[in-house]
Tab-separated table of C-alpha atoms in Angstrom:
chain	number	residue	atom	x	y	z
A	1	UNK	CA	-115.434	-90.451	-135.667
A	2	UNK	CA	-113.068	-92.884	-136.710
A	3	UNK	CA	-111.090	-90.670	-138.552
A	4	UNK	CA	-110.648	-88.266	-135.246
A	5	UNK	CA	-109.901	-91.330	-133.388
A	6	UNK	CA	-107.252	-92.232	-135.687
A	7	UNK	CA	-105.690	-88.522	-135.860
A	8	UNK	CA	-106.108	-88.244	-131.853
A	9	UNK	CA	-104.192	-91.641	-131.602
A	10	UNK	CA	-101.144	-90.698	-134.044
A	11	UNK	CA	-101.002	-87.327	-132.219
A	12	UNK	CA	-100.396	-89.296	-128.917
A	13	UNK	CA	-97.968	-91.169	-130.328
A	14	UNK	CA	-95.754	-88.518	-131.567
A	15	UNK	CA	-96.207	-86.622	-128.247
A	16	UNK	CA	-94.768	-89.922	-126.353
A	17	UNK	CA	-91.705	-89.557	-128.982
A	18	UNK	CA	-91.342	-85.903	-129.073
A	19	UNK	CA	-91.686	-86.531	-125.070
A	20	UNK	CA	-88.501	-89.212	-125.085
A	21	UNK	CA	-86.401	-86.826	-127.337
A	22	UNK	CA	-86.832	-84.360	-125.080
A	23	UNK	CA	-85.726	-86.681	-122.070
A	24	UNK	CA	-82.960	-87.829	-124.366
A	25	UNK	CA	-81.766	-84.566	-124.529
A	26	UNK	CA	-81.530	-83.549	-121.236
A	27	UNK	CA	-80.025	-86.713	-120.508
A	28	UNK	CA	-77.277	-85.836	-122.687
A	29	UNK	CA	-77.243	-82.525	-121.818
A	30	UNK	CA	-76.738	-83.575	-118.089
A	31	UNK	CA	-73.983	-85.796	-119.181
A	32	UNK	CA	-72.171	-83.032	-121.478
A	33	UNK	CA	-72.272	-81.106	-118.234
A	34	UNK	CA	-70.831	-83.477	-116.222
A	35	UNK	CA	-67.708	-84.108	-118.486
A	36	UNK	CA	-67.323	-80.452	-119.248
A	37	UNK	CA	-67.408	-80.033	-115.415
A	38	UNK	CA	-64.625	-82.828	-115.071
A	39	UNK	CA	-62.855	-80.715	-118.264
A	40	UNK	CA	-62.459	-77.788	-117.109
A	41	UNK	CA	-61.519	-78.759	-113.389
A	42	UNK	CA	-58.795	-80.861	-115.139
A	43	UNK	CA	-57.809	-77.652	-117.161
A	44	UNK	CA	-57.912	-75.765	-113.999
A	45	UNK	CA	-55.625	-78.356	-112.559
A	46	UNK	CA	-53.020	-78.332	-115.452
A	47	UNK	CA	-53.241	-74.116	-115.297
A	48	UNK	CA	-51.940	-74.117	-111.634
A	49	UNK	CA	-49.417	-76.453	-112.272
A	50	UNK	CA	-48.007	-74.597	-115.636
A	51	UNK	CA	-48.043	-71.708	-113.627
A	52	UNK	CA	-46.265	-72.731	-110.785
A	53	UNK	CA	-43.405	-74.421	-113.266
A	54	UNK	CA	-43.497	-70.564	-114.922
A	55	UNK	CA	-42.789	-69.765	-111.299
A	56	UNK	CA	-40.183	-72.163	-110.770
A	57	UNK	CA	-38.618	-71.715	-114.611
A	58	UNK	CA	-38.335	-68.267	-113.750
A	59	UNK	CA	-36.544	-68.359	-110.390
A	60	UNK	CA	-34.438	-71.049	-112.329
A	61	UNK	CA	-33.421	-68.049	-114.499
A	62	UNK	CA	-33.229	-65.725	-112.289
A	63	UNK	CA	-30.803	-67.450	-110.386
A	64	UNK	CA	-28.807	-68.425	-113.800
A	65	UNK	CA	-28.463	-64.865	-114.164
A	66	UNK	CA	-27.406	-64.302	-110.809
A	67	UNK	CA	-24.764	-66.733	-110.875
A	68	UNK	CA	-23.429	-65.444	-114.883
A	69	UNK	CA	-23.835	-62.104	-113.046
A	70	UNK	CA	-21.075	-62.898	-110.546
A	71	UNK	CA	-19.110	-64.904	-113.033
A	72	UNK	CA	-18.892	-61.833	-115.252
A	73	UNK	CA	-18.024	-59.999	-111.828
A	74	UNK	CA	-14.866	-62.781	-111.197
A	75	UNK	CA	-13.766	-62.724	-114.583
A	76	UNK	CA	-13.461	-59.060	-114.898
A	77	UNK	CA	-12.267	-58.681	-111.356
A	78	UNK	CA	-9.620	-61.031	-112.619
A	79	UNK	CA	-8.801	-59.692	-115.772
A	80	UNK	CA	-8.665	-55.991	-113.788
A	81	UNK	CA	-5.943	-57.702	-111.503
A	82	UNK	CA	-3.654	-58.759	-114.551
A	83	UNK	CA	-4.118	-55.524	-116.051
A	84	UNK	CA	-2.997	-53.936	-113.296
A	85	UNK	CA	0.218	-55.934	-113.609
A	86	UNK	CA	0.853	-55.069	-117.115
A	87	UNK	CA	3.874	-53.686	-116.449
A	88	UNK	CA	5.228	-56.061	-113.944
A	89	UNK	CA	7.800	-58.969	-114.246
A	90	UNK	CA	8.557	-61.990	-112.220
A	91	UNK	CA	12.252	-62.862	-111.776
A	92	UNK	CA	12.246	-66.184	-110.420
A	93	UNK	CA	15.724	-68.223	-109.000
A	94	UNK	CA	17.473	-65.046	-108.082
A	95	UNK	CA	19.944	-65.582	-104.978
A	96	UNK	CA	18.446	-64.016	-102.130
A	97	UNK	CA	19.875	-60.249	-101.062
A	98	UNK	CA	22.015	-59.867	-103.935
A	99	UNK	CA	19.689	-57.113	-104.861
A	100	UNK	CA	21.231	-55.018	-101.620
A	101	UNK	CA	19.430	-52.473	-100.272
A	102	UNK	CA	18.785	-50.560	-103.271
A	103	UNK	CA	16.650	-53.032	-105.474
A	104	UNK	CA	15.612	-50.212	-107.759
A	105	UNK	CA	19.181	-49.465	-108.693
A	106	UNK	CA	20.331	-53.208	-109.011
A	107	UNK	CA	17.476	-54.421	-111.413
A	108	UNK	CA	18.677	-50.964	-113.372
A	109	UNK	CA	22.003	-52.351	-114.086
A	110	UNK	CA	21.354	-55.838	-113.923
A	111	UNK	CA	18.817	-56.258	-116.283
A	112	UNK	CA	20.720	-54.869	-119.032
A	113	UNK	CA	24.151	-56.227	-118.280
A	114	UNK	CA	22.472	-59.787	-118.296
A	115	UNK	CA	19.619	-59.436	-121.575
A	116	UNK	CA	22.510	-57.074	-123.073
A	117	UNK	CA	23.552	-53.478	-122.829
A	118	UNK	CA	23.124	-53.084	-126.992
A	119	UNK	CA	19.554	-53.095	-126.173
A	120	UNK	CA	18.834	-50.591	-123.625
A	121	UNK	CA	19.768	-47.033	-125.267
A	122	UNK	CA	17.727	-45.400	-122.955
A	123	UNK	CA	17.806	-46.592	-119.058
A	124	UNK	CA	15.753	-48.480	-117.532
A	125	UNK	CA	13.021	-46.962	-115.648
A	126	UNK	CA	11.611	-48.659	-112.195
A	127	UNK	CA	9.376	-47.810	-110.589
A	128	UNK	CA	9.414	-50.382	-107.370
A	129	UNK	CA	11.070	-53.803	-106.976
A	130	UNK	CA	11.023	-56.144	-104.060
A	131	UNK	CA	11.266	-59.633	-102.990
A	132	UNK	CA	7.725	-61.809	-103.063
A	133	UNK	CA	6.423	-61.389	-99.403
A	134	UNK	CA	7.042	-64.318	-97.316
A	135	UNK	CA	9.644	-65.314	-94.845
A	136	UNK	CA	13.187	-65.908	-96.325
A	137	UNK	CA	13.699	-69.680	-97.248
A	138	UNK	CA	16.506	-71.398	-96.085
A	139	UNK	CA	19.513	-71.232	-98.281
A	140	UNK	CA	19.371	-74.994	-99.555
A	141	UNK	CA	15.556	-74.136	-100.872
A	142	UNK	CA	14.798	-71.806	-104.106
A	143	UNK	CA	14.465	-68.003	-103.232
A	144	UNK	CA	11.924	-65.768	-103.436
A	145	UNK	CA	10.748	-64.482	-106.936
A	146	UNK	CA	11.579	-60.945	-107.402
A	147	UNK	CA	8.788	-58.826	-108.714
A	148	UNK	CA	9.998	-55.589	-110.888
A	149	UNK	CA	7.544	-52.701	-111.903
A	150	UNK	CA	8.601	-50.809	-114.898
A	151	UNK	CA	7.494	-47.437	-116.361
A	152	UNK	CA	6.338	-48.676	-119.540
A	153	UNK	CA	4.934	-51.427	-120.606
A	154	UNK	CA	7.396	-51.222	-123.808
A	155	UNK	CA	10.079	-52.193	-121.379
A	156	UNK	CA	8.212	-54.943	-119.698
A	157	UNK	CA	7.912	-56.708	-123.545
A	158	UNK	CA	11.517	-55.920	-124.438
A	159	UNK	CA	12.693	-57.620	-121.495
A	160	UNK	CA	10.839	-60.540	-122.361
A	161	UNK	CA	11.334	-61.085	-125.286
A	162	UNK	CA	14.682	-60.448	-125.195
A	163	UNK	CA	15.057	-63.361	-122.347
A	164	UNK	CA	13.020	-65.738	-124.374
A	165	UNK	CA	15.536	-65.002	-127.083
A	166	UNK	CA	18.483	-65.355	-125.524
A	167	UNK	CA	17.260	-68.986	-123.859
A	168	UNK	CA	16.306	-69.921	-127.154
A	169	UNK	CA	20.012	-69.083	-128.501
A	170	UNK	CA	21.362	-70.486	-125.122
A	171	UNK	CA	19.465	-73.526	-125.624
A	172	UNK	CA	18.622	-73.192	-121.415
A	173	UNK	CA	17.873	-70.430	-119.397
A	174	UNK	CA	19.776	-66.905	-118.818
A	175	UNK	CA	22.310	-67.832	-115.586
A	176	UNK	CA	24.011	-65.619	-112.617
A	177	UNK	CA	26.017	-66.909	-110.411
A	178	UNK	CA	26.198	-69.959	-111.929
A	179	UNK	CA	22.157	-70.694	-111.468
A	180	UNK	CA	19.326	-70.549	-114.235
A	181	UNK	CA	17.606	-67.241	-113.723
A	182	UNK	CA	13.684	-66.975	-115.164
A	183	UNK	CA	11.954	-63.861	-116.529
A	184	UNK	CA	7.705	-64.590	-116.714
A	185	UNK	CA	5.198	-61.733	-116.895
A	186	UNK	CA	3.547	-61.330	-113.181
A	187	UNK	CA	0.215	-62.543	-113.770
A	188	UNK	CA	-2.634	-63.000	-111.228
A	189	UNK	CA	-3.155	-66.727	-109.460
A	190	UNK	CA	-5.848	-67.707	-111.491
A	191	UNK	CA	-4.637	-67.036	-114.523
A	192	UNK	CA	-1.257	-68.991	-113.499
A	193	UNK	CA	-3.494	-71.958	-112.667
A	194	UNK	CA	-5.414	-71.996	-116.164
A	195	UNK	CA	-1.963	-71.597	-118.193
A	196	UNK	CA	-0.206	-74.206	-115.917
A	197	UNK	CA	-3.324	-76.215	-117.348
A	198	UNK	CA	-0.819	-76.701	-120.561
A	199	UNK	CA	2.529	-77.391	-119.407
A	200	UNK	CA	2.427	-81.408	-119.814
A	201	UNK	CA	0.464	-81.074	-123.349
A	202	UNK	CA	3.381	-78.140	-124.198
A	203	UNK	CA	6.085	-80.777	-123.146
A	204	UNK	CA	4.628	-83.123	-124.988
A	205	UNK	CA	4.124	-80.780	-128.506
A	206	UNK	CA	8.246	-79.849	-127.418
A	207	UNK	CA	9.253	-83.307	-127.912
A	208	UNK	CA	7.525	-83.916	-130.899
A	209	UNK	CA	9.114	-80.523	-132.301
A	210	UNK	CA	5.581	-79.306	-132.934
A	211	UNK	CA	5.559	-75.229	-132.364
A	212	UNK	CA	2.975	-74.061	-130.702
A	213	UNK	CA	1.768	-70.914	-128.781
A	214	UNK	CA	0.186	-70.043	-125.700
A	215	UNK	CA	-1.536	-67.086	-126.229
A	216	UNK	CA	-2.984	-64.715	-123.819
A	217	UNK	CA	-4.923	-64.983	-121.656
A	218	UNK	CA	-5.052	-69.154	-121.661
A	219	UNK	CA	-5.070	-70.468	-125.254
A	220	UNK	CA	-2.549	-73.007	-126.854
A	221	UNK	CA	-2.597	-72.614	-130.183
A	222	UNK	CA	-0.595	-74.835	-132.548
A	223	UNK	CA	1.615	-73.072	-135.543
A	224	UNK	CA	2.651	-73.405	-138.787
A	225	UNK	CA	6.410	-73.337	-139.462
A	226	UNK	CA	8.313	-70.537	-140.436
A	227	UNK	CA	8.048	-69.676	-144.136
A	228	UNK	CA	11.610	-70.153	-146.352
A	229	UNK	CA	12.536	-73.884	-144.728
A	230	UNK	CA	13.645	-76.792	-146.676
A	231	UNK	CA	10.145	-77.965	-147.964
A	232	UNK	CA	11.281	-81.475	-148.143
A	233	UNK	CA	12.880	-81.219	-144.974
A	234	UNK	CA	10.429	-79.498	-143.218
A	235	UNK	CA	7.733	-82.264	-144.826
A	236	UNK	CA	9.911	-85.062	-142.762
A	237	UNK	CA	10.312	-83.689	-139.413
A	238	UNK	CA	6.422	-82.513	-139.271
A	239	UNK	CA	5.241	-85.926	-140.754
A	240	UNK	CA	7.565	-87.987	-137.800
A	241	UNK	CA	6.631	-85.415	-134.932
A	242	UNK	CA	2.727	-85.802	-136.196
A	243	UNK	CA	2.630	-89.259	-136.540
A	244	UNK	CA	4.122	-89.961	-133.559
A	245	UNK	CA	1.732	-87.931	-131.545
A	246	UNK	CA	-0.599	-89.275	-133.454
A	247	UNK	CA	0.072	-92.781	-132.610
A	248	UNK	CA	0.395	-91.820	-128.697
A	249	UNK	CA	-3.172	-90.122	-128.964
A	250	UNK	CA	-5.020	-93.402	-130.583
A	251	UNK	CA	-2.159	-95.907	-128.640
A	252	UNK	CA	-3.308	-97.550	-125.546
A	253	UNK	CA	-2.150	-94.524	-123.092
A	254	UNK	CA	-5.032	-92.880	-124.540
A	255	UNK	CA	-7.038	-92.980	-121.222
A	256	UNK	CA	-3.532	-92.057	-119.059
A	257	UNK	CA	-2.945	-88.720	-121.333
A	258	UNK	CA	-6.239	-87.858	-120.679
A	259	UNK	CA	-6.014	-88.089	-117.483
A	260	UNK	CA	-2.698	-87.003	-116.668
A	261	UNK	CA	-2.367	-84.055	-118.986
A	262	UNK	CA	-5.106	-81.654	-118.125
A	263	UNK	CA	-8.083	-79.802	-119.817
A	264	UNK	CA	-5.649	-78.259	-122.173
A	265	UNK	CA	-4.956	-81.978	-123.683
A	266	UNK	CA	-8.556	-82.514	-124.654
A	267	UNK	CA	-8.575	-79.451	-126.507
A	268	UNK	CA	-5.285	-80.604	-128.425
A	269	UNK	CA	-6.700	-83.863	-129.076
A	270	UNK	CA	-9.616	-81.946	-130.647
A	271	UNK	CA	-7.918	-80.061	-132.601
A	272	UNK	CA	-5.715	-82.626	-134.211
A	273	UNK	CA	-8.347	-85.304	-134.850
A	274	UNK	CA	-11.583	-83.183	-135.878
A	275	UNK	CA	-12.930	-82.999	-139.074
A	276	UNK	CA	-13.829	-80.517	-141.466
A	277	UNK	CA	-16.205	-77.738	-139.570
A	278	UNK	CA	-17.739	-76.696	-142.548
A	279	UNK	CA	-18.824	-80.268	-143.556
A	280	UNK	CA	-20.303	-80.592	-139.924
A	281	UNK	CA	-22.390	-77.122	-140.298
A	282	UNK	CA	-22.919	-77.908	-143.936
A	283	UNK	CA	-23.220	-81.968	-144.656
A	284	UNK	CA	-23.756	-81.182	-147.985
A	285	UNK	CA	-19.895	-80.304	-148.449
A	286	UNK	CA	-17.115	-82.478	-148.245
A	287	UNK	CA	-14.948	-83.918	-145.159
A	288	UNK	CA	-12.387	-84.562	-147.247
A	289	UNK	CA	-9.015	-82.293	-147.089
A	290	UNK	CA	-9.262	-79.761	-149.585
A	291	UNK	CA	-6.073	-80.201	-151.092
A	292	UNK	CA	-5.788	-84.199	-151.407
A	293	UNK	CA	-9.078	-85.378	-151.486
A	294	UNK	CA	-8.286	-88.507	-149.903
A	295	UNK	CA	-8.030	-88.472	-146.330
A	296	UNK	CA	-10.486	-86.626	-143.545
A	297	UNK	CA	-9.797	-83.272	-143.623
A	298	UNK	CA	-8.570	-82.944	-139.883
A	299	UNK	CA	-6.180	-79.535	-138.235
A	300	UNK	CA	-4.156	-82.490	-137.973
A	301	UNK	CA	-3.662	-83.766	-141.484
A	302	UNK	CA	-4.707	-80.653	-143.434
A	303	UNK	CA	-1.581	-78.664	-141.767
A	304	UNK	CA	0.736	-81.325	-140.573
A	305	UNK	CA	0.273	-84.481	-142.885
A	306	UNK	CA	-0.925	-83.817	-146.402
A	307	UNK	CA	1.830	-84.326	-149.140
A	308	UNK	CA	-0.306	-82.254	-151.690
């Protein structure tokens, strides 16, 4: 009897603890439930927010593309217009009406008598000419430019480079009448604005006697000079021209050049002062000019300033 008393008691006991695991349990199921719950509406919560910043991202984008869309549009719209004047020139400080009343005829004899008749063995062949349209300026204010449309294109390059040529020999522009007549390929307005962009950073390269080029459509683009010149010569007038732009860069008109001279200047200053691109993609090669090994190897010093 004892001995069933005994067993009956220890199998109460482990009922009551089986009986408070089992509460324990649920319990802790309850609260697993509960924080799952608070999970998953938290999850829920960052879901609709990641997908209405998809939503947003991808109007974003949408609208990016829009916008490159139409800039494509301009630019080609733009680069249409200039090559539709590809075989125009600009004549700019010609005296009003001393074209006549035959323009077409004049520019035909003009424009060789004035670049030079040994370079026109076949004439000339334009197609329209005519003052820019506007109302005639007074006669103390600069006339109108004269735009000329030629045949070929061949002609349009011939006549300008022969004008460049002969103002370089002239030291100053072609003149008639006495007055400095211009020849400039007719380009479209906004193309004129971005290479106008250049013209105090060209002055300034001029007076240093740095050549340069502007190339089309908008890029100034500093050269080496000609091949065959007095090395030790041509070592002294780049290393004073350099130098001395050099010195106005870094001087304290810094802040006015930048601000007087335009986009194009920041892109000079770049490319005189940078360093080595390769070293910047690849650290693991040197800065250093290639041919002295001592200084930074900058546009500036590797083409202008190096003595090796």
């Amino acid at each position: 009897m004892a001995a069933a008393a005994a067993q009956q008691h220890v199998s109460g006991g482990d009922s009551l603890i089986l009986q408070e695991i089992r509460n324990g349990n649920q319990a802790l199921s309850s609260k697993l439930d509960s924080k799952t719950a608070e999970i998953n509406q938290s999850i829920s919560g960052l879901k609709s927010m990641l997908d209405k910043l998809s939503s947003r991202v991808t109007e974003a984008e949408d609208r990016i593309g829009t916008a490159e869309d139409q800039l494509v549009d301009l630019d080609s719209l733009d680069q249409l217009e200039n090559y539709s004047r590809r075989n125009n020139i600009r004549v700019i400080n010609l005296g009003e009406s001393c074209e006549g009343n035959d323009p077409v005829n004049f520019f035909v004899n003009w424009i060789p008598a004035t670049l030079g008749q040994e370079h026109f063995t076949e004439p000339l062949i334009i197609e329209r000419a005519h003052r820019a349209f506007g109302p005639r300026p007074p006669a103390d204010q600069r006339p109108r430019p004269v735009l000329i449309r030629l045949l070929k294109c061949q002609d349009r390059d011939k006549i300008l480079r022969i004008a460049a040529q002969r103002s370089r020999e002239n030291k100053g522009p072609i003149k008639y009448d006495g007055k400095p007549v211009l020849f400039f390929p007719d380009l479209s307005a906004s193309l004129v604005k971005r290479r106008k962009e250049y013209d105090r950073v060209k002055t300034e390269l001029r007076s240093k006697d740095i050549p340069f080029a502007l190339l089309h459509p908008a890029t100034l683009r500093s050269r080496s000079p000609m091949e065959g010149e007095d090395s030790s010569k041509h070592q002294r007038r780049r290393r004073h021209s350099c130098v001395g732009l050099q010195q106005e860069l870094n001087g304290d008109n810094r802040s006015f050049l930048r601000a007087n001279l335009g986009p194009g200047m920041t892109d000079v200053e770049k490319l005189l002062h940078e360093g080595n691109k390769r070293h910047r993609s690849k650290p693991e090669l040197s800065e250093m000019c290639f041919r002295c090994g001592i200084e930074v190897g900058s546009f500036l010093h590797c083409t202008w300033l190096c003595t090796k």
